Short mmCIF file of N, CA and C in Angstrom, two decimals:
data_model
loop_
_atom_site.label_atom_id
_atom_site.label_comp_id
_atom_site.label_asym_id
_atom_site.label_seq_id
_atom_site.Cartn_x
_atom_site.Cartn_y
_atom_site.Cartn_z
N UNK A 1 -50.45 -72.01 54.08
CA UNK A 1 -51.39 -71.48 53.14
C UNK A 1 -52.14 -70.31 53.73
N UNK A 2 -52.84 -70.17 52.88
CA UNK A 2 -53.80 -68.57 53.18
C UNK A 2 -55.14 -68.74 53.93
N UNK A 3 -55.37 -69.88 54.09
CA UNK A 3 -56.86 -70.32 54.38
C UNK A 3 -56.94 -70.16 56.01
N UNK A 4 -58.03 -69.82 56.14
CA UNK A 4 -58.37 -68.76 56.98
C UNK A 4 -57.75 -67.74 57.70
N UNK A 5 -57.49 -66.75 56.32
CA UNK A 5 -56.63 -65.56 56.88
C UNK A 5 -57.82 -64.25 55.80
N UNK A 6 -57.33 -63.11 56.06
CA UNK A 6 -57.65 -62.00 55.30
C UNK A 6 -55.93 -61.21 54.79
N UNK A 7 -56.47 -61.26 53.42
CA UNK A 7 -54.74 -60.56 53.21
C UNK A 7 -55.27 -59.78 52.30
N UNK A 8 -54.09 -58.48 52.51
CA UNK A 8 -54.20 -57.16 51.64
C UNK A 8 -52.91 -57.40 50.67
N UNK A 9 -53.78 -57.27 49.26
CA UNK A 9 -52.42 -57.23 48.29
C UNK A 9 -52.28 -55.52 47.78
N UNK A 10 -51.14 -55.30 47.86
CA UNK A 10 -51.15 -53.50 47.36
C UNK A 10 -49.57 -53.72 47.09
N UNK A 11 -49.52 -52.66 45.68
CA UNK A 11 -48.39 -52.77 45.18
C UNK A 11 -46.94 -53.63 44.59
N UNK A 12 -47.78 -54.88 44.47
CA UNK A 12 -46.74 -55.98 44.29
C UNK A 12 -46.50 -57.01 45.62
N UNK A 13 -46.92 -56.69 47.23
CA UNK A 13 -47.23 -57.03 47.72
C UNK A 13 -48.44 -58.17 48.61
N UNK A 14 -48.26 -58.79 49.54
CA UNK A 14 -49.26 -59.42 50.02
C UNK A 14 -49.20 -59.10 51.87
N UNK A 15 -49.81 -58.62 52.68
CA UNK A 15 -49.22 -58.57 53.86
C UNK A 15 -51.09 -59.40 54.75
N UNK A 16 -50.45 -60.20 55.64
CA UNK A 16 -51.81 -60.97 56.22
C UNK A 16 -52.32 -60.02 57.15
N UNK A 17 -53.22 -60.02 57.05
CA UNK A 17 -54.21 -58.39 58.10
C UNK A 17 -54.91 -59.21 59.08
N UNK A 18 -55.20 -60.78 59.11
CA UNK A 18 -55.87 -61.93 60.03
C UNK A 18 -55.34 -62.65 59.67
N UNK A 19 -54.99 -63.57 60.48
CA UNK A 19 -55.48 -65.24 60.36
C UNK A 19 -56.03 -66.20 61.72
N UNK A 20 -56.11 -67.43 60.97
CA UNK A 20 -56.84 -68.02 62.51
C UNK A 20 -57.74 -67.43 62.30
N UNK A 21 -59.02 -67.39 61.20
CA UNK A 21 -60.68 -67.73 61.07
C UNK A 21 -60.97 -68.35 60.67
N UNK A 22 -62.32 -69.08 60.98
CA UNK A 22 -63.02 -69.73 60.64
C UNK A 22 -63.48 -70.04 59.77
N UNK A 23 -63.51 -69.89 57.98
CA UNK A 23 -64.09 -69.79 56.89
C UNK A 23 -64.45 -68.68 57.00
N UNK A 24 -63.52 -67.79 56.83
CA UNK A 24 -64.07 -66.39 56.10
C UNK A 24 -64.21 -66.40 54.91
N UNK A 25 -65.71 -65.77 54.27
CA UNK A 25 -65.83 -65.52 53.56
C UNK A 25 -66.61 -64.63 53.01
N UNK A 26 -67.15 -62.92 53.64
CA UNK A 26 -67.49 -61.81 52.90
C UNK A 26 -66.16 -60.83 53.65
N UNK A 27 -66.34 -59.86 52.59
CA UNK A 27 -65.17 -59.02 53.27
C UNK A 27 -65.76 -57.37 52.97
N UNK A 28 -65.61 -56.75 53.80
CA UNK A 28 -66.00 -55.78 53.28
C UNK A 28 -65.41 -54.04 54.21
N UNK A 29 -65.22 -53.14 53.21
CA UNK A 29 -64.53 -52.03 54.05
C UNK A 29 -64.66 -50.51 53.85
N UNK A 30 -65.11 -50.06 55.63
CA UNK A 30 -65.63 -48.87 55.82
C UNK A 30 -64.96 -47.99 55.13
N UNK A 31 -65.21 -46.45 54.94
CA UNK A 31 -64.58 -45.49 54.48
C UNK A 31 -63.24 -45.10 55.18
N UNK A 32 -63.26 -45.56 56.49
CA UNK A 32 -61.89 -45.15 57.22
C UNK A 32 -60.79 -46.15 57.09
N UNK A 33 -61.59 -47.17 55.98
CA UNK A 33 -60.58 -48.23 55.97
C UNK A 33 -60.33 -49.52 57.01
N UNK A 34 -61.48 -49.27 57.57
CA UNK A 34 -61.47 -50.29 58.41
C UNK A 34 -62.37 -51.86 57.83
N UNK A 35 -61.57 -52.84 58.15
CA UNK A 35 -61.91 -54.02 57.08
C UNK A 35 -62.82 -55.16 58.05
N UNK A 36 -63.51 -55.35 57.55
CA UNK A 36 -64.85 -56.22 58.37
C UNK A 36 -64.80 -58.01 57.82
N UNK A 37 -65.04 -58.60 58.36
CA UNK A 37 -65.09 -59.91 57.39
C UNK A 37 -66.19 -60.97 58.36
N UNK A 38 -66.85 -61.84 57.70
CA UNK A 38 -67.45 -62.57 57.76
C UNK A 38 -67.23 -64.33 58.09
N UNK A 39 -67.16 -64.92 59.36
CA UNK A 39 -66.71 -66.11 59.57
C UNK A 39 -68.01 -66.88 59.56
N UNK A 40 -68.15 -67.47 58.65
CA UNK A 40 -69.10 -68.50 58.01
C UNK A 40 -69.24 -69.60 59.30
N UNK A 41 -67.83 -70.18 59.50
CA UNK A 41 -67.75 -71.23 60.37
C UNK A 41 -67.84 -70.95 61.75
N UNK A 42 -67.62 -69.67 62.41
CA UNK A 42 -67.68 -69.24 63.89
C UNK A 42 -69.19 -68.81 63.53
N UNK A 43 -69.88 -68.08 63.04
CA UNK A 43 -71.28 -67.49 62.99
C UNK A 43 -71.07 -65.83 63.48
N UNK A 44 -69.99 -65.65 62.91
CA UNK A 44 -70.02 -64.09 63.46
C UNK A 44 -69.39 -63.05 62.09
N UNK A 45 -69.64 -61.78 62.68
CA UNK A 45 -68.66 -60.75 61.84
C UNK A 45 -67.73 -60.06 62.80
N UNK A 46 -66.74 -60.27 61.83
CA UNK A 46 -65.30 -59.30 62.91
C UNK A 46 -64.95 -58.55 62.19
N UNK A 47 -64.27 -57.28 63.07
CA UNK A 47 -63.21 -56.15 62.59
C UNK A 47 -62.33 -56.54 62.82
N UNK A 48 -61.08 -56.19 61.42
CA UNK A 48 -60.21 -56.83 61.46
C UNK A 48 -59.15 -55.40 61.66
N UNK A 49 -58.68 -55.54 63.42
CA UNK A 49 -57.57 -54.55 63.52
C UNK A 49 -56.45 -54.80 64.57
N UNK A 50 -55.42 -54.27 63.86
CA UNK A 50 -54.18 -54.53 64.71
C UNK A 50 -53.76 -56.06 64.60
N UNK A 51 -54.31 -56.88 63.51
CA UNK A 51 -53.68 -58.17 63.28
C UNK A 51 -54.59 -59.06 63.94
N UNK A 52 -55.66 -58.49 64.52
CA UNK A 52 -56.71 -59.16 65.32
C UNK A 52 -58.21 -59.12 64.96
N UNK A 53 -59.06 -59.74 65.18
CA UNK A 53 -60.38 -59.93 64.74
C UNK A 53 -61.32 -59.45 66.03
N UNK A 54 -61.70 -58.92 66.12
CA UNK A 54 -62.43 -58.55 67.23
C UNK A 54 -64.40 -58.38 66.75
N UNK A 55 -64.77 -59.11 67.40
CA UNK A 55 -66.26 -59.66 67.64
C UNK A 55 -67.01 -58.44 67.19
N UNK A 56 -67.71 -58.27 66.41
CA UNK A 56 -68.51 -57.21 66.14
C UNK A 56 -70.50 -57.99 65.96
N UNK A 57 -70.66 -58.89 65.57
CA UNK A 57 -71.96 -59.51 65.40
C UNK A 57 -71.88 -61.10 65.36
N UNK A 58 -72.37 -61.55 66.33
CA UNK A 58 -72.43 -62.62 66.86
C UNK A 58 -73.62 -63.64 66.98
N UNK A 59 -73.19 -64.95 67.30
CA UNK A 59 -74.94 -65.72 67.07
C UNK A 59 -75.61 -65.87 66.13
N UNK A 60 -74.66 -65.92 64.63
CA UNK A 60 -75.46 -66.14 63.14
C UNK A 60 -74.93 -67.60 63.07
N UNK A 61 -75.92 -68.22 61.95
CA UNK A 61 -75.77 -69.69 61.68
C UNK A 61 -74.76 -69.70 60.73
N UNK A 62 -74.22 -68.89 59.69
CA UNK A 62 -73.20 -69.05 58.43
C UNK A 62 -73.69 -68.05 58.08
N UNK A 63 -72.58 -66.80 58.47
CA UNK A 63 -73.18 -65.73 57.61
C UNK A 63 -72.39 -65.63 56.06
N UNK A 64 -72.53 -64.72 55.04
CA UNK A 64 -72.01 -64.96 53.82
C UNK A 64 -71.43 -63.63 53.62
N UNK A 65 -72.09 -63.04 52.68
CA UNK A 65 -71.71 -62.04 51.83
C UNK A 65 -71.93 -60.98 53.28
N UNK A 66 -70.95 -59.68 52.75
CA UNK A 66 -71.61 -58.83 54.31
C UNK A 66 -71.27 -57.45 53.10
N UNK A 67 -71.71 -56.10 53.78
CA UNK A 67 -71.65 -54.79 52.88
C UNK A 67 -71.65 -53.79 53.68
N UNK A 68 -71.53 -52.48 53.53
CA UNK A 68 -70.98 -51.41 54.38
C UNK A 68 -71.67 -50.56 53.92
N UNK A 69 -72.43 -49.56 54.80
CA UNK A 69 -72.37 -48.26 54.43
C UNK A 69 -72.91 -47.05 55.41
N UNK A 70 -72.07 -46.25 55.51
CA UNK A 70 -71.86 -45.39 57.14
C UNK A 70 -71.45 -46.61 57.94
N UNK A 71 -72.06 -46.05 59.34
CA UNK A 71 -72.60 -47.06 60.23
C UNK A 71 -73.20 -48.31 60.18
N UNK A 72 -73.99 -48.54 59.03
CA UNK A 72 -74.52 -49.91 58.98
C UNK A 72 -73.96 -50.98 57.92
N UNK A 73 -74.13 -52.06 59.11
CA UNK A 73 -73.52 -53.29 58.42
C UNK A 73 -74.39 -54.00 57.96
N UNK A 74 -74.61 -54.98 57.14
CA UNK A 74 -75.77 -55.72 56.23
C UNK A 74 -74.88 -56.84 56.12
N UNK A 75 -75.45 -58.17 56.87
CA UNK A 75 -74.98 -59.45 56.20
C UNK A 75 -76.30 -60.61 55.98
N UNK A 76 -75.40 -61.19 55.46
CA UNK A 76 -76.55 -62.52 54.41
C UNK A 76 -76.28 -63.52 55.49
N UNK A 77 -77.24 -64.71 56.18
CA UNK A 77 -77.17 -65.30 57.21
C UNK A 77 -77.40 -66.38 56.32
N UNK A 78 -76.44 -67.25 55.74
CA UNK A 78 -77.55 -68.26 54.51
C UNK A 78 -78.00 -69.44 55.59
N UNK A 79 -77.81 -69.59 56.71
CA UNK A 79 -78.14 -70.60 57.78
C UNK A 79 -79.38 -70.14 58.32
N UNK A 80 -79.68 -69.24 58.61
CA UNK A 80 -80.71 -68.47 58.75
C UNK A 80 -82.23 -68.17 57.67
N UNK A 81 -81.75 -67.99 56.12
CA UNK A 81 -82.11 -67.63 55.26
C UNK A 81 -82.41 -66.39 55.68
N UNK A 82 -81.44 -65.17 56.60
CA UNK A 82 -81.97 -63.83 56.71
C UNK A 82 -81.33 -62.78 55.69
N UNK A 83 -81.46 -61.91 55.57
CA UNK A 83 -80.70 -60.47 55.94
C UNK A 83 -80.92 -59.92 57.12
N UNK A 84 -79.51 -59.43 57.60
CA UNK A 84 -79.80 -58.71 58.51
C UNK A 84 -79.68 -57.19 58.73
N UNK A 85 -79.32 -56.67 59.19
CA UNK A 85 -78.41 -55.07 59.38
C UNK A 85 -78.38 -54.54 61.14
N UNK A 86 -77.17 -54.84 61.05
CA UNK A 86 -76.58 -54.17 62.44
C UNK A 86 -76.14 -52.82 62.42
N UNK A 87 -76.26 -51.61 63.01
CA UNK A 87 -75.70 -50.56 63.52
C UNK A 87 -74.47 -50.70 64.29
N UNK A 88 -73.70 -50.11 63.40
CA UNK A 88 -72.44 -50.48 64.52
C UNK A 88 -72.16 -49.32 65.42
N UNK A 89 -72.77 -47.85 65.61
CA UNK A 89 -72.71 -47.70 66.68
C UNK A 89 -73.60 -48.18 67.58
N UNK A 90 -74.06 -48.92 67.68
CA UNK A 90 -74.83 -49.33 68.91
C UNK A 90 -74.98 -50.77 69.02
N UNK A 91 -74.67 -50.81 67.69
CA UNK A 91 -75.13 -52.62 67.48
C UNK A 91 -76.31 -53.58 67.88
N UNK A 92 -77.02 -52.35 67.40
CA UNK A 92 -78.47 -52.61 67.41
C UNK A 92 -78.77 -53.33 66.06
N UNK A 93 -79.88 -54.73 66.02
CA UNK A 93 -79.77 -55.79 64.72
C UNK A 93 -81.05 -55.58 64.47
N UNK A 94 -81.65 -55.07 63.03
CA UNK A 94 -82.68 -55.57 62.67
C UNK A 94 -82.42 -56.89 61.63
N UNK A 95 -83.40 -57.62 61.56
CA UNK A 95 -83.70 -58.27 60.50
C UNK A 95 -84.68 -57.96 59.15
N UNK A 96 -84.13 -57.75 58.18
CA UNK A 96 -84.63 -57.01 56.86
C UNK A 96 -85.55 -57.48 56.06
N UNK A 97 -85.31 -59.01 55.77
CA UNK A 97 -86.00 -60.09 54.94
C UNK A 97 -85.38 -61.78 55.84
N UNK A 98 -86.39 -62.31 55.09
CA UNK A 98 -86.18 -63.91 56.09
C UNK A 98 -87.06 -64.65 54.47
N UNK A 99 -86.56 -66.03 54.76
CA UNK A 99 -87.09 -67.17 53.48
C UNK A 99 -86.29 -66.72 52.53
N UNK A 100 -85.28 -66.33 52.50
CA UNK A 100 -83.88 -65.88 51.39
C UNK A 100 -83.96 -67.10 50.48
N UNK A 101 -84.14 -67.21 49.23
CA UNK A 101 -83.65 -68.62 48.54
C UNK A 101 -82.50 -68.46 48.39
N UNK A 102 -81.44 -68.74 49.79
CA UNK A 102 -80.06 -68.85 49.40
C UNK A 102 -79.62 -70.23 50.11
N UNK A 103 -78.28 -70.69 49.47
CA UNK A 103 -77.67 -71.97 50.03
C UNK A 103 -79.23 -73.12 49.49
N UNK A 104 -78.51 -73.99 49.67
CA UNK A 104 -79.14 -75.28 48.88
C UNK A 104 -80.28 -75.94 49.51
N UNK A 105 -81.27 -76.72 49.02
CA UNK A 105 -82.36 -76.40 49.92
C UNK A 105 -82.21 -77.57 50.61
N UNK A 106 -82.73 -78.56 52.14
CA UNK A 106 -82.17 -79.67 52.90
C UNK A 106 -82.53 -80.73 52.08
N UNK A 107 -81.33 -81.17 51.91
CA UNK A 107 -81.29 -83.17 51.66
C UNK A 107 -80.75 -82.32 49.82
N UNK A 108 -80.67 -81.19 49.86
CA UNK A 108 -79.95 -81.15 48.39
C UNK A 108 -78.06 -80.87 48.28
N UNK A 109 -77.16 -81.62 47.79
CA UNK A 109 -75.86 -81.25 47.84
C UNK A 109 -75.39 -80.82 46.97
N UNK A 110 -74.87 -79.22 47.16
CA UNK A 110 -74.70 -78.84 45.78
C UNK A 110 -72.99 -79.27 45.58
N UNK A 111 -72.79 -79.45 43.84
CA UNK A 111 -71.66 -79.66 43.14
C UNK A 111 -70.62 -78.70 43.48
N UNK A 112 -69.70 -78.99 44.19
CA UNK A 112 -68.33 -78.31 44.36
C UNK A 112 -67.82 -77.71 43.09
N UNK A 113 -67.03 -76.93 42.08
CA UNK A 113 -66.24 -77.27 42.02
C UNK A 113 -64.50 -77.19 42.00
N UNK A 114 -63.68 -77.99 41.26
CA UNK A 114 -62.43 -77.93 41.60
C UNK A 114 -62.20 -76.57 41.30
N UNK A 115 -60.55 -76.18 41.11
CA UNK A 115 -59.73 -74.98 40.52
C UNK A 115 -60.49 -74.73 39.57
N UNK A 116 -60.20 -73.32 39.29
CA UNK A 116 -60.63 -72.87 37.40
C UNK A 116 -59.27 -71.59 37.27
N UNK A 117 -58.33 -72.29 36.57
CA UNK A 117 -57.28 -71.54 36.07
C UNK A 117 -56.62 -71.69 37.15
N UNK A 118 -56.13 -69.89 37.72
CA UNK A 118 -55.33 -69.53 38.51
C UNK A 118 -56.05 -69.62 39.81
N UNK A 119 -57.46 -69.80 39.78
CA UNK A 119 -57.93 -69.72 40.51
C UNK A 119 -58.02 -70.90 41.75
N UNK A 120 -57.63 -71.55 43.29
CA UNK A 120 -57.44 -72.08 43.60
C UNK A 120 -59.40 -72.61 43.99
N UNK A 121 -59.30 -73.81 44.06
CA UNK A 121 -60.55 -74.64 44.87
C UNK A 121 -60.93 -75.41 46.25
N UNK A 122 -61.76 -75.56 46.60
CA UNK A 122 -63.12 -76.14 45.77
C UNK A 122 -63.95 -74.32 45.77
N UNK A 123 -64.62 -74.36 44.86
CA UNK A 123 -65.50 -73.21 44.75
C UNK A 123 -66.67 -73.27 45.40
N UNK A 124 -67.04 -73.05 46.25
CA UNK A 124 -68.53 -73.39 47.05
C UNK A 124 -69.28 -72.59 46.99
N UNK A 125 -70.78 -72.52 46.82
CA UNK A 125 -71.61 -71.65 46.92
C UNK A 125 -71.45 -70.38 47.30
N UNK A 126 -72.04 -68.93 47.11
CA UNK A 126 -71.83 -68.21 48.01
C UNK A 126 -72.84 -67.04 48.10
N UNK A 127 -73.32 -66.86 48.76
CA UNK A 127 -74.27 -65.44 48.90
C UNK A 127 -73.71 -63.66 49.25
N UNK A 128 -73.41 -63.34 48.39
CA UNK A 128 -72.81 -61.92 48.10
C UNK A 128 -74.14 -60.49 48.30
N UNK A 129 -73.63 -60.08 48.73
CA UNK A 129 -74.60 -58.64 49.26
C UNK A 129 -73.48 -57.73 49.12
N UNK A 130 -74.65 -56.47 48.52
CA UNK A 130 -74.06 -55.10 48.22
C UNK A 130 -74.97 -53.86 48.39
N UNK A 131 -74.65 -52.85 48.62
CA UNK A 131 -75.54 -51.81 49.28
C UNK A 131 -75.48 -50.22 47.94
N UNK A 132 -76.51 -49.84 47.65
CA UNK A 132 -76.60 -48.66 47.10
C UNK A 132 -76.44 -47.36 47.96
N UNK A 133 -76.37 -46.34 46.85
CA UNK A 133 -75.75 -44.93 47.89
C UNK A 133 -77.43 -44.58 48.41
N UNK A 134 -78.52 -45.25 48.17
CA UNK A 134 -79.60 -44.95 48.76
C UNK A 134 -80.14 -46.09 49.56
N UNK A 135 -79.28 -46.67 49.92
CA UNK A 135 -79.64 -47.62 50.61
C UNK A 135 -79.97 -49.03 50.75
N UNK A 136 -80.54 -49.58 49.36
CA UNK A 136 -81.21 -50.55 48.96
C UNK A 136 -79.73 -51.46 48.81
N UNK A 137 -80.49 -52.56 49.34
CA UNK A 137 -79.65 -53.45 49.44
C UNK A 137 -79.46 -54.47 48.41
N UNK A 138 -78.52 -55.07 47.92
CA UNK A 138 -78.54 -56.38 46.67
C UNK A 138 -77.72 -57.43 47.25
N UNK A 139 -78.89 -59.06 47.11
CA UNK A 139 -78.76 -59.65 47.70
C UNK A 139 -78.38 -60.96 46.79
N UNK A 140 -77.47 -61.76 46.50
CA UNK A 140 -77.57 -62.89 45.60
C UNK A 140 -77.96 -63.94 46.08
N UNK A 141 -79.69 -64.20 45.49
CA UNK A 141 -80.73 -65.51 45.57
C UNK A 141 -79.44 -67.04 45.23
N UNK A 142 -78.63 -67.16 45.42
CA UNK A 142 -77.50 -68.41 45.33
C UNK A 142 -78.39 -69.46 44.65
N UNK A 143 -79.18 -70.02 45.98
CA UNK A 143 -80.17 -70.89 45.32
C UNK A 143 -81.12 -71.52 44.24
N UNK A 144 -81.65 -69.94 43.48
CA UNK A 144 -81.77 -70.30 42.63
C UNK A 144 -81.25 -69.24 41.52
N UNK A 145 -80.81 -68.47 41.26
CA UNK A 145 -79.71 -67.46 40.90
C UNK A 145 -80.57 -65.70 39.92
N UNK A 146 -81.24 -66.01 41.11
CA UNK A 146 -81.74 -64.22 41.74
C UNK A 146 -80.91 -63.43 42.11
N UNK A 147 -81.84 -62.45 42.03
CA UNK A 147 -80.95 -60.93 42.69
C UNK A 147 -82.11 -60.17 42.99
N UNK A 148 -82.22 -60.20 44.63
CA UNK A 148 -82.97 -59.77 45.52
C UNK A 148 -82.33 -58.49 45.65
N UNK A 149 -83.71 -57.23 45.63
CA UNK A 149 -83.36 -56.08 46.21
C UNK A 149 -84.33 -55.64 47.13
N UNK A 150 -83.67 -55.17 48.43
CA UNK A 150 -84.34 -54.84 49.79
C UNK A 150 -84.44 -53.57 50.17
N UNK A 151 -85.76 -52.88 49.86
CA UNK A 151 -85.66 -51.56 49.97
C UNK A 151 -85.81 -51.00 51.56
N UNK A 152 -84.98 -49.77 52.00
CA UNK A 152 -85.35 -49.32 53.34
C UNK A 152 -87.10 -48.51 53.20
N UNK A 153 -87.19 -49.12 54.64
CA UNK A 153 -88.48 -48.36 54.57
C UNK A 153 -88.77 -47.00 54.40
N UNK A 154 -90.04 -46.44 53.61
CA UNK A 154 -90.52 -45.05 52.96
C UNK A 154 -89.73 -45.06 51.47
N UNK A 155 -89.29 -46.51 51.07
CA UNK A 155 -88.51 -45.94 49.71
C UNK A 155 -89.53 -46.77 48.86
N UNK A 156 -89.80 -46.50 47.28
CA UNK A 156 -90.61 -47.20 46.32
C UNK A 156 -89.58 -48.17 45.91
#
């Protein structure tokens, strides 16, 4: 099966670009085409090149949703309840926002559920982040089903 892999479908095709991760689950990709993904279950983000995953942000509790733009990377830590944003030339990490209402709150289990259609299961929660051409970040409140936006500083 496909589970824990990253695969590119193009043209009628499927070709595996990873496998052997941990619960990946944000994916996201630079302008040069370079494809980033998110291992929920290791606590990190990798670049995914040459068939290999190579360590790019490390030491998160379950990160989620992750987003791109230039140089900076933005992921959702739902173990954490952060945002973060790493520089990837330097890989320098700020933290953006913290108390995220994302992922379920303790001693609560949220409802799985099965397939829907074509679609294979269990469907599990998930915290998705996306970035504007000015910066501002969009964050999905999972928890309680918000949509957090994180402005860079000097912006209204």
């Amino acid at each position: 099966g496909a589970a824990g892999a990253v695969l590119l479908a193009q043209d009628g095709t499927t070709q595996v670009l990873a496998d052997g991760l941990d619960l990946p689950m944000g994916v996201a990709v630079g302008a040069d085409g370079t494809v980033y993904a998110s291992e929920s279950g290791a606590g990190r983000v990798v670049r995914i090149a040459g068939g290999r995953a190579e360590k790019v942000i490390d030491g998160l509790i379950e990160p989620q949703g992750i987003a791109l733009t230039g140089d900076r990377l933005f992921v959702a830590d739902v173990g954490a309840k952060e945002l973060i944003s790493c520089d990837l030339a330097n890989g320098a990490r700020t933290v953006l926002a913290t108390g995220l209402p994302v992922k379920a709150p303790p001693g609560v289990t949220p409802k799985l559920l099965g397939g829907v259609g074509d679609m294979s299961g269990p469907m599990v929660p998930f915290c998705g982040v996306a970035v504007d051409g000015q910066g501002t970040v969009f964050l999905s409140g999972d928890a309680e089903g918000s949509v957090i936006a994180v402005r860079p500083e000097g912006r209204a």
